[in-house]
Every structure is written in structure tokens, then in C-alpha cells.
PDB file with SEQRES, HELIX, SHEET and CRYST1 records, atoms N, CA, C and O in Angstrom:
SEQRES   1 A   84  MET ALA ARG MET THR MET LEU SER VAL THR ARG LYS GLY          
SEQRES   2 A   84  ASP PRO GLU GLN GLN LEU THR GLU LEU ALA LYS ARG LEU          
SEQRES   3 A   84  ALA ALA ALA ILE ASP ARG CYS ASP ASP ALA GLY LYS LEU          
SEQRES   4 A   84  ALA ASN LEU ALA ARG GLN TYR ARG GLU THR ILE LEU ARG          
SEQRES   5 A   84  LEU THR GLU LEU LYS ALA GLY ASP GLY ASP ASP ASP ASP          
SEQRES   6 A   84  HIS GLU LEU ASP ASP LEU ILE ALA GLY ALA LYS ALA THR          
SEQRES   7 A   84  ARG PRO ARG ARG ALA ASP                                      
HELIX    1 AA1 MET A    6  LYS A   12  1                                   7    
HELIX    2 AA2 PRO A   15  ARG A   32  1                                  18    
HELIX    3 AA3 ALA A   36  ASP A   60  1                                  25    
HELIX    4 AA4 HIS A   66  THR A   78  1                                  13    
CRYST1    1.000    1.000    1.000  90.00  90.00  90.00 P 1           1          
ATOM      1  N   MET A   1      64.539 -75.455 102.191  1.00  0.00           N  
ATOM      2  CA  MET A   1      64.246 -76.839 101.870  1.00  0.00           C  
ATOM      3  C   MET A   1      63.058 -77.299 102.710  1.00  0.00           C  
ATOM      4  O   MET A   1      63.045 -77.098 103.924  1.00  0.00           O  
ATOM      5  N   ALA A   2      62.075 -77.905 102.083  1.00  0.00           N  
ATOM      6  CA  ALA A   2      60.869 -78.342 102.768  1.00  0.00           C  
ATOM      7  C   ALA A   2      61.164 -79.557 103.650  1.00  0.00           C  
ATOM      8  O   ALA A   2      61.958 -80.431 103.302  1.00  0.00           O  
ATOM      9  N   ARG A   3      60.510 -79.576 104.775  1.00  0.00           N  
ATOM     10  CA  ARG A   3      60.678 -80.693 105.707  1.00  0.00           C  
ATOM     11  C   ARG A   3      59.976 -81.919 105.152  1.00  0.00           C  
ATOM     12  O   ARG A   3      58.823 -81.849 104.726  1.00  0.00           O  
ATOM     13  N   MET A   4      60.674 -83.031 105.161  1.00  0.00           N  
ATOM     14  CA  MET A   4      60.107 -84.280 104.659  1.00  0.00           C  
ATOM     15  C   MET A   4      59.246 -84.912 105.752  1.00  0.00           C  
ATOM     16  O   MET A   4      59.526 -84.768 106.942  1.00  0.00           O  
ATOM     17  N   THR A   5      58.214 -85.600 105.335  1.00  0.00           N  
ATOM     18  CA  THR A   5      57.411 -86.340 106.296  1.00  0.00           C  
ATOM     19  C   THR A   5      58.134 -87.634 106.640  1.00  0.00           C  
ATOM     20  O   THR A   5      58.942 -88.128 105.855  1.00  0.00           O  
ATOM     21  N   MET A   6      57.844 -88.176 107.805  1.00  0.00           N  
ATOM     22  CA  MET A   6      58.448 -89.454 108.183  1.00  0.00           C  
ATOM     23  C   MET A   6      58.011 -90.543 107.199  1.00  0.00           C  
ATOM     24  O   MET A   6      58.783 -91.455 106.901  1.00  0.00           O  
ATOM     25  N   LEU A   7      56.796 -90.453 106.703  1.00  0.00           N  
ATOM     26  CA  LEU A   7      56.321 -91.448 105.747  1.00  0.00           C  
ATOM     27  C   LEU A   7      57.141 -91.407 104.460  1.00  0.00           C  
ATOM     28  O   LEU A   7      57.529 -92.454 103.943  1.00  0.00           O  
ATOM     29  N   SER A   8      57.410 -90.212 103.940  1.00  0.00           N  
ATOM     30  CA  SER A   8      58.180 -90.129 102.694  1.00  0.00           C  
ATOM     31  C   SER A   8      59.624 -90.580 102.910  1.00  0.00           C  
ATOM     32  O   SER A   8      60.210 -91.213 102.032  1.00  0.00           O  
ATOM     33  N   VAL A   9      60.201 -90.263 104.066  1.00  0.00           N  
ATOM     34  CA  VAL A   9      61.562 -90.708 104.368  1.00  0.00           C  
ATOM     35  C   VAL A   9      61.591 -92.229 104.493  1.00  0.00           C  
ATOM     36  O   VAL A   9      62.519 -92.878 104.011  1.00  0.00           O  
ATOM     37  N   THR A  10      60.583 -92.791 105.135  1.00  0.00           N  
ATOM     38  CA  THR A  10      60.502 -94.240 105.315  1.00  0.00           C  
ATOM     39  C   THR A  10      60.343 -94.951 103.981  1.00  0.00           C  
ATOM     40  O   THR A  10      60.932 -96.011 103.765  1.00  0.00           O  
ATOM     41  N   ARG A  11      59.565 -94.385 103.101  1.00  0.00           N  
ATOM     42  CA  ARG A  11      59.370 -94.997 101.778  1.00  0.00           C  
ATOM     43  C   ARG A  11      60.663 -95.085 100.981  1.00  0.00           C  
ATOM     44  O   ARG A  11      60.841 -96.002 100.179  1.00  0.00           O  
ATOM     45  N   LYS A  12      61.569 -94.128 101.201  1.00  0.00           N  
ATOM     46  CA  LYS A  12      62.846 -94.148 100.494  1.00  0.00           C  
ATOM     47  C   LYS A  12      63.729 -95.293 100.971  1.00  0.00           C  
ATOM     48  O   LYS A  12      64.581 -95.773 100.224  1.00  0.00           O  
ATOM     49  N   GLY A  13      63.529 -95.732 102.210  1.00  0.00           N  
ATOM     50  CA  GLY A  13      64.222 -96.898 102.720  1.00  0.00           C  
ATOM     51  C   GLY A  13      65.673 -96.695 103.118  1.00  0.00           C  
ATOM     52  O   GLY A  13      66.398 -97.679 103.270  1.00  0.00           O  
ATOM     53  N   ASP A  14      66.130 -95.450 103.296  1.00  0.00           N  
ATOM     54  CA  ASP A  14      67.497 -95.172 103.706  1.00  0.00           C  
ATOM     55  C   ASP A  14      67.525 -95.019 105.230  1.00  0.00           C  
ATOM     56  O   ASP A  14      67.077 -93.997 105.749  1.00  0.00           O  
ATOM     57  N   PRO A  15      68.045 -96.017 105.955  1.00  0.00           N  
ATOM     58  CA  PRO A  15      68.016 -95.964 107.414  1.00  0.00           C  
ATOM     59  C   PRO A  15      68.701 -94.730 107.997  1.00  0.00           C  
ATOM     60  O   PRO A  15      68.216 -94.169 108.979  1.00  0.00           O  
ATOM     61  N   GLU A  16      69.798 -94.304 107.423  1.00  0.00           N  
ATOM     62  CA  GLU A  16      70.498 -93.136 107.946  1.00  0.00           C  
ATOM     63  C   GLU A  16      69.640 -91.884 107.812  1.00  0.00           C  
ATOM     64  O   GLU A  16      69.577 -91.069 108.733  1.00  0.00           O  
ATOM     65  N   GLN A  17      68.988 -91.730 106.683  1.00  0.00           N  
ATOM     66  CA  GLN A  17      68.115 -90.575 106.471  1.00  0.00           C  
ATOM     67  C   GLN A  17      66.908 -90.647 107.406  1.00  0.00           C  
ATOM     68  O   GLN A  17      66.469 -89.627 107.936  1.00  0.00           O  
ATOM     69  N   GLN A  18      66.375 -91.845 107.606  1.00  0.00           N  
ATOM     70  CA  GLN A  18      65.241 -92.016 108.510  1.00  0.00           C  
ATOM     71  C   GLN A  18      65.617 -91.612 109.931  1.00  0.00           C  
ATOM     72  O   GLN A  18      64.871 -90.888 110.590  1.00  0.00           O  
ATOM     73  N   LEU A  19      66.760 -92.073 110.399  1.00  0.00           N  
ATOM     74  CA  LEU A  19      67.191 -91.751 111.748  1.00  0.00           C  
ATOM     75  C   LEU A  19      67.539 -90.271 111.903  1.00  0.00           C  
ATOM     76  O   LEU A  19      67.290 -89.677 112.952  1.00  0.00           O  
ATOM     77  N   THR A  20      68.108 -89.686 110.869  1.00  0.00           N  
ATOM     78  CA  THR A  20      68.420 -88.258 110.908  1.00  0.00           C  
ATOM     79  C   THR A  20      67.144 -87.438 111.038  1.00  0.00           C  
ATOM     80  O   THR A  20      67.082 -86.507 111.841  1.00  0.00           O  
ATOM     81  N   GLU A  21      66.137 -87.774 110.263  1.00  0.00           N  
ATOM     82  CA  GLU A  21      64.856 -87.061 110.342  1.00  0.00           C  
ATOM     83  C   GLU A  21      64.204 -87.279 111.704  1.00  0.00           C  
ATOM     84  O   GLU A  21      63.650 -86.347 112.286  1.00  0.00           O  
ATOM     85  N   LEU A  22      64.271 -88.508 112.213  1.00  0.00           N  
ATOM     86  CA  LEU A  22      63.711 -88.794 113.535  1.00  0.00           C  
ATOM     87  C   LEU A  22      64.434 -87.984 114.605  1.00  0.00           C  
ATOM     88  O   LEU A  22      63.791 -87.449 115.508  1.00  0.00           O  
ATOM     89  N   ALA A  23      65.750 -87.887 114.519  1.00  0.00           N  
ATOM     90  CA  ALA A  23      66.524 -87.108 115.488  1.00  0.00           C  
ATOM     91  C   ALA A  23      66.105 -85.641 115.462  1.00  0.00           C  
ATOM     92  O   ALA A  23      65.987 -85.017 116.516  1.00  0.00           O  
ATOM     93  N   LYS A  24      65.880 -85.092 114.290  1.00  0.00           N  
ATOM     94  CA  LYS A  24      65.436 -83.698 114.176  1.00  0.00           C  
ATOM     95  C   LYS A  24      64.087 -83.500 114.854  1.00  0.00           C  
ATOM     96  O   LYS A  24      63.872 -82.521 115.569  1.00  0.00           O  
ATOM     97  N   ARG A  25      63.184 -84.446 114.618  1.00  0.00           N  
ATOM     98  CA  ARG A  25      61.844 -84.338 115.194  1.00  0.00           C  
ATOM     99  C   ARG A  25      61.872 -84.498 116.712  1.00  0.00           C  
ATOM    100  O   ARG A  25      61.167 -83.791 117.431  1.00  0.00           O  
ATOM    101  N   LEU A  26      62.688 -85.425 117.188  1.00  0.00           N  
ATOM    102  CA  LEU A  26      62.821 -85.603 118.630  1.00  0.00           C  
ATOM    103  C   LEU A  26      63.433 -84.367 119.273  1.00  0.00           C  
ATOM    104  O   LEU A  26      62.998 -83.948 120.345  1.00  0.00           O  
ATOM    105  N   ALA A  27      64.438 -83.778 118.629  1.00  0.00           N  
ATOM    106  CA  ALA A  27      65.067 -82.562 119.159  1.00  0.00           C  
ATOM    107  C   ALA A  27      64.048 -81.428 119.242  1.00  0.00           C  
ATOM    108  O   ALA A  27      64.016 -80.688 120.225  1.00  0.00           O  
ATOM    109  N   ALA A  28      63.223 -81.295 118.217  1.00  0.00           N  
ATOM    110  CA  ALA A  28      62.198 -80.250 118.223  1.00  0.00           C  
ATOM    111  C   ALA A  28      61.174 -80.512 119.330  1.00  0.00           C  
ATOM    112  O   ALA A  28      60.736 -79.583 120.010  1.00  0.00           O  
ATOM    113  N   ALA A  29      60.800 -81.772 119.505  1.00  0.00           N  
ATOM    114  CA  ALA A  29      59.837 -82.122 120.556  1.00  0.00           C  
ATOM    115  C   ALA A  29      60.428 -81.854 121.940  1.00  0.00           C  
ATOM    116  O   ALA A  29      59.725 -81.395 122.840  1.00  0.00           O  
ATOM    117  N   ILE A  30      61.720 -82.140 122.109  1.00  0.00           N  
ATOM    118  CA  ILE A  30      62.395 -81.864 123.381  1.00  0.00           C  
ATOM    119  C   ILE A  30      62.374 -80.368 123.670  1.00  0.00           C  
ATOM    120  O   ILE A  30      62.106 -79.952 124.797  1.00  0.00           O  
ATOM    121  N   ASP A  31      62.655 -79.570 122.661  1.00  0.00           N  
ATOM    122  CA  ASP A  31      62.675 -78.119 122.835  1.00  0.00           C  
ATOM    123  C   ASP A  31      61.311 -77.563 123.239  1.00  0.00           C  
ATOM    124  O   ASP A  31      61.238 -76.556 123.944  1.00  0.00           O  
ATOM    125  N   ARG A  32      60.228 -78.211 122.797  1.00  0.00           N  
ATOM    126  CA  ARG A  32      58.880 -77.731 123.100  1.00  0.00           C  
ATOM    127  C   ARG A  32      58.295 -78.331 124.379  1.00  0.00           C  
ATOM    128  O   ARG A  32      57.270 -77.855 124.868  1.00  0.00           O  
ATOM    129  N   CYS A  33      58.930 -79.366 124.925  1.00  0.00           N  
ATOM    130  CA  CYS A  33      58.353 -80.145 126.019  1.00  0.00           C  
ATOM    131  C   CYS A  33      58.483 -79.436 127.366  1.00  0.00           C  
ATOM    132  O   CYS A  33      59.555 -78.952 127.729  1.00  0.00           O  
ATOM    133  N   ASP A  34      57.358 -79.386 128.106  1.00  0.00           N  
ATOM    134  CA  ASP A  34      57.338 -78.799 129.439  1.00  0.00           C  
ATOM    135  C   ASP A  34      57.026 -79.839 130.516  1.00  0.00           C  
ATOM    136  O   ASP A  34      57.009 -79.509 131.702  1.00  0.00           O  
ATOM    137  N   ASP A  35      56.782 -81.084 130.122  1.00  0.00           N  
ATOM    138  CA  ASP A  35      56.424 -82.150 131.054  1.00  0.00           C  
ATOM    139  C   ASP A  35      57.663 -82.994 131.348  1.00  0.00           C  
ATOM    140  O   ASP A  35      58.228 -83.604 130.440  1.00  0.00           O  
ATOM    141  N   ALA A  36      58.086 -83.030 132.604  1.00  0.00           N  
ATOM    142  CA  ALA A  36      59.322 -83.732 132.973  1.00  0.00           C  
ATOM    143  C   ALA A  36      59.276 -85.216 132.615  1.00  0.00           C  
ATOM    144  O   ALA A  36      60.281 -85.774 132.173  1.00  0.00           O  
ATOM    145  N   GLY A  37      58.135 -85.854 132.799  1.00  0.00           N  
ATOM    146  CA  GLY A  37      58.007 -87.275 132.468  1.00  0.00           C  
ATOM    147  C   GLY A  37      58.154 -87.526 130.982  1.00  0.00           C  
ATOM    148  O   GLY A  37      58.850 -88.450 130.561  1.00  0.00           O  
ATOM    149  N   LYS A  38      57.498 -86.702 130.198  1.00  0.00           N  
ATOM    150  CA  LYS A  38      57.603 -86.841 128.744  1.00  0.00           C  
ATOM    151  C   LYS A  38      59.003 -86.470 128.267  1.00  0.00           C  
ATOM    152  O   LYS A  38      59.532 -87.087 127.343  1.00  0.00           O  
ATOM    153  N   LEU A  39      59.601 -85.466 128.896  1.00  0.00           N  
ATOM    154  CA  LEU A  39      60.940 -85.032 128.517  1.00  0.00           C  
ATOM    155  C   LEU A  39      61.955 -86.157 128.710  1.00  0.00           C  
ATOM    156  O   LEU A  39      62.826 -86.362 127.864  1.00  0.00           O  
ATOM    157  N   ALA A  40      61.844 -86.879 129.811  1.00  0.00           N  
ATOM    158  CA  ALA A  40      62.761 -87.996 130.072  1.00  0.00           C  
ATOM    159  C   ALA A  40      62.646 -89.049 128.979  1.00  0.00           C  
ATOM    160  O   ALA A  40      63.659 -89.572 128.515  1.00  0.00           O  
ATOM    161  N   ASN A  41      61.441 -89.361 128.568  1.00  0.00           N  
ATOM    162  CA  ASN A  41      61.225 -90.355 127.516  1.00  0.00           C  
ATOM    163  C   ASN A  41      61.764 -89.861 126.174  1.00  0.00           C  
ATOM    164  O   ASN A  41      62.420 -90.612 125.452  1.00  0.00           O  
ATOM    165  N   LEU A  42      61.489 -88.608 125.846  1.00  0.00           N  
ATOM    166  CA  LEU A  42      61.997 -88.035 124.598  1.00  0.00           C  
ATOM    167  C   LEU A  42      63.525 -88.011 124.583  1.00  0.00           C  
ATOM    168  O   LEU A  42      64.148 -88.317 123.566  1.00  0.00           O  
ATOM    169  N   ALA A  43      64.120 -87.646 125.715  1.00  0.00           N  
ATOM    170  CA  ALA A  43      65.584 -87.600 125.809  1.00  0.00           C  
ATOM    171  C   ALA A  43      66.178 -88.990 125.615  1.00  0.00           C  
ATOM    172  O   ALA A  43      67.202 -89.135 124.948  1.00  0.00           O  
ATOM    173  N   ARG A  44      65.549 -90.012 126.190  1.00  0.00           N  
ATOM    174  CA  ARG A  44      66.022 -91.394 126.013  1.00  0.00           C  
ATOM    175  C   ARG A  44      65.950 -91.800 124.549  1.00  0.00           C  
ATOM    176  O   ARG A  44      66.897 -92.372 124.009  1.00  0.00           O  
ATOM    177  N   GLN A  45      64.831 -91.504 123.914  1.00  0.00           N  
ATOM    178  CA  GLN A  45      64.679 -91.834 122.497  1.00  0.00           C  
ATOM    179  C   GLN A  45      65.706 -91.096 121.643  1.00  0.00           C  
ATOM    180  O   GLN A  45      66.266 -91.659 120.702  1.00  0.00           O  
ATOM    181  N   TYR A  46      65.946 -89.838 121.980  1.00  0.00           N  
ATOM    182  CA  TYR A  46      66.921 -89.039 121.235  1.00  0.00           C  
ATOM    183  C   TYR A  46      68.322 -89.635 121.378  1.00  0.00           C  
ATOM    184  O   TYR A  46      69.042 -89.779 120.389  1.00  0.00           O  
ATOM    185  N   ARG A  47      68.711 -89.985 122.617  1.00  0.00           N  
ATOM    186  CA  ARG A  47      70.034 -90.587 122.846  1.00  0.00           C  
ATOM    187  C   ARG A  47      70.183 -91.886 122.062  1.00  0.00           C  
ATOM    188  O   ARG A  47      71.223 -92.128 121.448  1.00  0.00           O  
ATOM    189  N   GLU A  48      69.148 -92.718 122.082  1.00  0.00           N  
ATOM    190  CA  GLU A  48      69.201 -93.984 121.347  1.00  0.00           C  
ATOM    191  C   GLU A  48      69.311 -93.740 119.840  1.00  0.00           C  
ATOM    192  O   GLU A  48      70.038 -94.450 119.145  1.00  0.00           O  
ATOM    193  N   THR A  49      68.599 -92.753 119.346  1.00  0.00           N  
ATOM    194  CA  THR A  49      68.647 -92.423 117.921  1.00  0.00           C  
ATOM    195  C   THR A  49      70.033 -91.925 117.534  1.00  0.00           C  
ATOM    196  O   THR A  49      70.579 -92.345 116.513  1.00  0.00           O  
ATOM    197  N   ILE A  50      70.603 -91.041 118.332  1.00  0.00           N  
ATOM    198  CA  ILE A  50      71.941 -90.524 118.051  1.00  0.00           C  
ATOM    199  C   ILE A  50      72.971 -91.649 118.128  1.00  0.00           C  
ATOM    200  O   ILE A  50      73.890 -91.703 117.310  1.00  0.00           O  
ATOM    201  N   LEU A  51      72.829 -92.532 119.086  1.00  0.00           N  
ATOM    202  CA  LEU A  51      73.739 -93.676 119.196  1.00  0.00           C  
ATOM    203  C   LEU A  51      73.680 -94.531 117.936  1.00  0.00           C  
ATOM    204  O   LEU A  51      74.715 -94.931 117.403  1.00  0.00           O  
ATOM    205  N   ARG A  52      72.481 -94.807 117.466  1.00  0.00           N  
ATOM    206  CA  ARG A  52      72.324 -95.613 116.248  1.00  0.00           C  
ATOM    207  C   ARG A  52      72.903 -94.884 115.037  1.00  0.00           C  
ATOM    208  O   ARG A  52      73.543 -95.511 114.192  1.00  0.00           O  
ATOM    209  N   LEU A  53      72.691 -93.585 114.941  1.00  0.00           N  
ATOM    210  CA  LEU A  53      73.283 -92.807 113.848  1.00  0.00           C  
ATOM    211  C   LEU A  53      74.807 -92.864 113.904  1.00  0.00           C  
ATOM    212  O   LEU A  53      75.467 -92.988 112.872  1.00  0.00           O  
ATOM    213  N   THR A  54      75.357 -92.773 115.103  1.00  0.00           N  
ATOM    214  CA  THR A  54      76.802 -92.850 115.282  1.00  0.00           C  
ATOM    215  C   THR A  54      77.320 -94.203 114.816  1.00  0.00           C  
ATOM    216  O   THR A  54      78.356 -94.286 114.156  1.00  0.00           O  
ATOM    217  N   GLU A  55      76.602 -95.254 115.158  1.00  0.00           N  
ATOM    218  CA  GLU A  55      76.992 -96.597 114.734  1.00  0.00           C  
ATOM    219  C   GLU A  55      76.951 -96.734 113.214  1.00  0.00           C  
ATOM    220  O   GLU A  55      77.860 -97.305 112.611  1.00  0.00           O  
ATOM    221  N   LEU A  56      75.895 -96.207 112.602  1.00  0.00           N  
ATOM    222  CA  LEU A  56      75.799 -96.258 111.137  1.00  0.00           C  
ATOM    223  C   LEU A  56      76.914 -95.457 110.492  1.00  0.00           C  
ATOM    224  O   LEU A  56      77.514 -95.888 109.508  1.00  0.00           O  
ATOM    225  N   LYS A  57      77.185 -94.292 111.052  1.00  0.00           N  
ATOM    226  CA  LYS A  57      78.220 -93.412 110.526  1.00  0.00           C  
ATOM    227  C   LYS A  57      79.596 -94.073 110.632  1.00  0.00           C  
ATOM    228  O   LYS A  57      80.407 -93.971 109.712  1.00  0.00           O  
ATOM    229  N   ALA A  58      79.856 -94.741 111.738  1.00  0.00           N  
ATOM    230  CA  ALA A  58      81.148 -95.398 111.944  1.00  0.00           C  
ATOM    231  C   ALA A  58      81.372 -96.507 110.921  1.00  0.00           C  
ATOM    232  O   ALA A  58      82.506 -96.753 110.509  1.00  0.00           O  
ATOM    233  N   GLY A  59      80.312 -97.168 110.516  1.00  0.00           N  
ATOM    234  CA  GLY A  59      80.439 -98.249 109.549  1.00  0.00           C  
ATOM    235  C   GLY A  59      80.345 -97.798 108.115  1.00  0.00           C  
ATOM    236  O   GLY A  59      80.574 -98.589 107.200  1.00  0.00           O  
ATOM    237  N   ASP A  60      80.010 -96.529 107.898  1.00  0.00           N  
ATOM    238  CA  ASP A  60      79.760 -96.008 106.555  1.00  0.00           C  
ATOM    239  C   ASP A  60      81.029 -95.573 105.849  1.00  0.00           C  
ATOM    240  O   ASP A  60      81.226 -95.905 104.680  1.00  0.00           O  
ATOM    241  N   GLY A  61      81.889 -94.843 106.527  1.00  0.00           N  
ATOM    242  CA  GLY A  61      83.104 -94.339 105.906  1.00  0.00           C  
ATOM    243  C   GLY A  61      82.877 -93.143 105.007  1.00  0.00           C  
ATOM    244  O   GLY A  61      83.796 -92.724 104.303  1.00  0.00           O  
ATOM    245  N   ASP A  62      81.665 -92.575 105.009  1.00  0.00           N  
ATOM    246  CA  ASP A  62      81.333 -91.422 104.168  1.00  0.00           C  
ATOM    247  C   ASP A  62      81.411 -90.154 104.997  1.00  0.00           C  
ATOM    248  O   ASP A  62      80.636 -89.979 105.938  1.00  0.00           O  
ATOM    249  N   ASP A  63      82.331 -89.273 104.661  1.00  0.00           N  
ATOM    250  CA  ASP A  63      82.506 -88.037 105.412  1.00  0.00           C  
ATOM    251  C   ASP A  63      81.734 -86.870 104.816  1.00  0.00           C  
ATOM    252  O   ASP A  63      81.916 -85.734 105.254  1.00  0.00           O  
ATOM    253  N   ASP A  64      80.881 -87.115 103.834  1.00  0.00           N  
ATOM    254  CA  ASP A  64      80.178 -86.040 103.159  1.00  0.00           C  
ATOM    255  C   ASP A  64      78.886 -85.624 103.851  1.00  0.00           C  
ATOM    256  O   ASP A  64      78.288 -84.617 103.471  1.00  0.00           O  
ATOM    257  N   ASP A  65      78.447 -86.361 104.840  1.00  0.00           N  
ATOM    258  CA  ASP A  65      77.175 -86.066 105.488  1.00  0.00           C  
ATOM    259  C   ASP A  65      77.384 -85.131 106.669  1.00  0.00           C  
ATOM    260  O   ASP A  65      77.413 -85.569 107.819  1.00  0.00           O  
ATOM    261  N   HIS A  66      77.529 -83.849 106.383  1.00  0.00           N  
ATOM    262  CA  HIS A  66      77.797 -82.862 107.429  1.00  0.00           C  
ATOM    263  C   HIS A  66      76.597 -82.664 108.347  1.00  0.00           C  
ATOM    264  O   HIS A  66      76.770 -82.345 109.524  1.00  0.00           O  
ATOM    265  N   GLU A  67      75.398 -82.844 107.834  1.00  0.00           N  
ATOM    266  CA  GLU A  67      74.201 -82.687 108.656  1.00  0.00           C  
ATOM    267  C   GLU A  67      74.202 -83.718 109.787  1.00  0.00           C  
ATOM    268  O   GLU A  67      73.901 -83.385 110.934  1.00  0.00           O  
ATOM    269  N   LEU A  68      74.540 -84.962 109.463  1.00  0.00           N  
ATOM    270  CA  LEU A  68      74.611 -86.007 110.472  1.00  0.00           C  
ATOM    271  C   LEU A  68      75.719 -85.697 111.469  1.00  0.00           C  
ATOM    272  O   LEU A  68      75.529 -85.855 112.675  1.00  0.00           O  
ATOM    273  N   ASP A  69      76.867 -85.258 110.980  1.00  0.00           N  
ATOM    274  CA  ASP A  69      77.972 -84.884 111.864  1.00  0.00           C  
ATOM    275  C   ASP A  69      77.540 -83.794 112.839  1.00  0.00           C  
ATOM    276  O   ASP A  69      77.894 -83.839 114.016  1.00  0.00           O  
ATOM    277  N   ASP A  70      76.780 -82.819 112.358  1.00  0.00           N  
ATOM    278  CA  ASP A  70      76.306 -81.731 113.211  1.00  0.00           C  
ATOM    279  C   ASP A  70      75.350 -82.247 114.287  1.00  0.00           C  
ATOM    280  O   ASP A  70      75.420 -81.816 115.438  1.00  0.00           O  
ATOM    281  N   LEU A  71      74.456 -83.168 113.915  1.00  0.00           N  
ATOM    282  CA  LEU A  71      73.530 -83.744 114.890  1.00  0.00           C  
ATOM    283  C   LEU A  71      74.285 -84.493 115.977  1.00  0.00           C  
ATOM    284  O   LEU A  71      73.987 -84.346 117.162  1.00  0.00           O  
ATOM    285  N   ILE A  72      75.258 -85.291 115.574  1.00  0.00           N  
ATOM    286  CA  ILE A  72      76.026 -86.075 116.532  1.00  0.00           C  
ATOM    287  C   ILE A  72      76.829 -85.156 117.452  1.00  0.00           C  
ATOM    288  O   ILE A  72      76.876 -85.368 118.664  1.00  0.00           O  
ATOM    289  N   ALA A  73      77.460 -84.135 116.869  1.00  0.00           N  
ATOM    290  CA  ALA A  73      78.236 -83.191 117.677  1.00  0.00           C  
ATOM    291  C   ALA A  73      77.335 -82.457 118.664  1.00  0.00           C  
ATOM    292  O   ALA A  73      77.723 -82.237 119.812  1.00  0.00           O  
ATOM    293  N   GLY A  74      76.149 -82.081 118.231  1.00  0.00           N  
ATOM    294  CA  GLY A  74      75.204 -81.407 119.113  1.00  0.00           C  
ATOM    295  C   GLY A  74      74.756 -82.308 120.253  1.00  0.00           C  
ATOM    296  O   GLY A  74      74.604 -81.851 121.386  1.00  0.00           O  
ATOM    297  N   ALA A  75      74.545 -83.583 119.959  1.00  0.00           N  
ATOM    298  CA  ALA A  75      74.140 -84.523 120.998  1.00  0.00           C  
ATOM    299  C   ALA A  75      75.252 -84.701 122.019  1.00  0.00           C  
ATOM    300  O   ALA A  75      74.991 -84.768 123.220  1.00  0.00           O  
ATOM    301  N   LYS A  76      76.485 -84.776 121.550  1.00  0.00           N  
ATOM    302  CA  LYS A  76      77.605 -84.942 122.464  1.00  0.00           C  
ATOM    303  C   LYS A  76      77.786 -83.695 123.334  1.00  0.00           C  
ATOM    304  O   LYS A  76      78.141 -83.801 124.508  1.00  0.00           O  
ATOM    305  N   ALA A  77      77.545 -82.532 122.766  1.00  0.00           N  
ATOM    306  CA  ALA A  77      77.718 -81.282 123.503  1.00  0.00           C  
ATOM    307  C   ALA A  77      76.659 -81.118 124.595  1.00  0.00           C  
ATOM    308  O   ALA A  77      76.926 -80.496 125.624  1.00  0.00           O  
ATOM    309  N   THR A  78      75.465 -81.666 124.382  1.00  0.00           N  
ATOM    310  CA  THR A  78      74.388 -81.497 125.344  1.00  0.00           C  
ATOM    311  C   THR A  78      74.229 -82.687 126.268  1.00  0.00           C  
ATOM    312  O   THR A  78      73.391 -82.655 127.169  1.00  0.00           O  
ATOM    313  N   ARG A  79      75.012 -83.735 126.069  1.00  0.00           N  
ATOM    314  CA  ARG A  79      74.909 -84.919 126.906  1.00  0.00           C  
ATOM    315  C   ARG A  79      75.352 -84.578 128.320  1.00  0.00           C  
ATOM    316  O   ARG A  79      76.445 -84.045 128.511  1.00  0.00           O  
ATOM    317  N   PRO A  80      74.513 -84.881 129.325  1.00  0.00           N  
ATOM    318  CA  PRO A  80      74.908 -84.592 130.706  1.00  0.00           C  
ATOM    319  C   PRO A  80      76.103 -85.460 131.109  1.00  0.00           C  
ATOM    320  O   PRO A  80      76.187 -86.633 130.745  1.00  0.00           O  
ATOM    321  N   ARG A  81      77.006 -84.871 131.853  1.00  0.00           N  
ATOM    322  CA  ARG A  81      78.185 -85.608 132.315  1.00  0.00           C  
ATOM    323  C   ARG A  81      77.850 -86.288 133.637  1.00  0.00           C  
ATOM    324  O   ARG A  81      77.215 -85.705 134.515  1.00  0.00           O  
ATOM    325  N   ARG A  82      78.297 -87.544 133.754  1.00  0.00           N  
ATOM    326  CA  ARG A  82      78.061 -88.271 134.991  1.00  0.00           C  
ATOM    327  C   ARG A  82      79.140 -87.919 136.009  1.00  0.00           C  
ATOM    328  O   ARG A  82      80.318 -87.789 135.675  1.00  0.00           O  
ATOM    329  N   ALA A  83      78.711 -87.770 137.245  1.00  0.00           N  
ATOM    330  CA  ALA A  83      79.663 -87.524 138.322  1.00  0.00           C  
ATOM    331  C   ALA A  83      80.248 -88.859 138.756  1.00  0.00           C  
ATOM    332  O   ALA A  83      79.504 -89.784 139.080  1.00  0.00           O  
ATOM    333  N   ASP A  84      81.548 -88.968 138.765  1.00  0.00           N  
ATOM    334  CA  ASP A  84      82.188 -90.227 139.150  1.00  0.00           C  
ATOM    335  C   ASP A  84      82.465 -90.294 140.625  1.00  0.00           C  
ATOM    336  O   ASP A  84      83.002 -91.292 141.108  1.00  0.00           O  
TER     337      ASP A  84                                                      
END                                                                             
């Protein structure tokens, strides 16, 4: 399946699809990033995007979007744990 451009996803106007595509792009950018300062910013954006996707998913009630579920599960698995 060909990767959609952010412009084409935005034109469709589906916020969940837009955020899913953004999360994929941020994840790819994180994987390629070697600059600690840029990595921190990308990680923050990724966390915020995943949080927003989670919020949309919670209000949606649609369990058919396995791709979104996989993104959210991956974000939770890689989230650093805070020391209490």
C-alpha cells in the first residue's frame, strides 16, 4: 500500500486518519534521529499525537481500526516509566 501524503490525508478531513499518519511519520523521524535536542521534541510530539489518538479512539467505539490499536499499544510499550 502506497504511503499517503499529509496533504492528501488532510484533504480527506478525517482527524483520526490524519493523526495516525502523523504518528507514523513522527515514529519514523524518531527512529532516524541522532540529535538529542531534536529527539526530545519529536518524542513530545509523538506522545501528544498518541494521546490525542487515544482520546479519539475512546470516544469512537469502533474496534475495527487495528492499525490505530497497534500504534497505541506500541506507544504504551515504549513509554518510559517514571521512578516514584
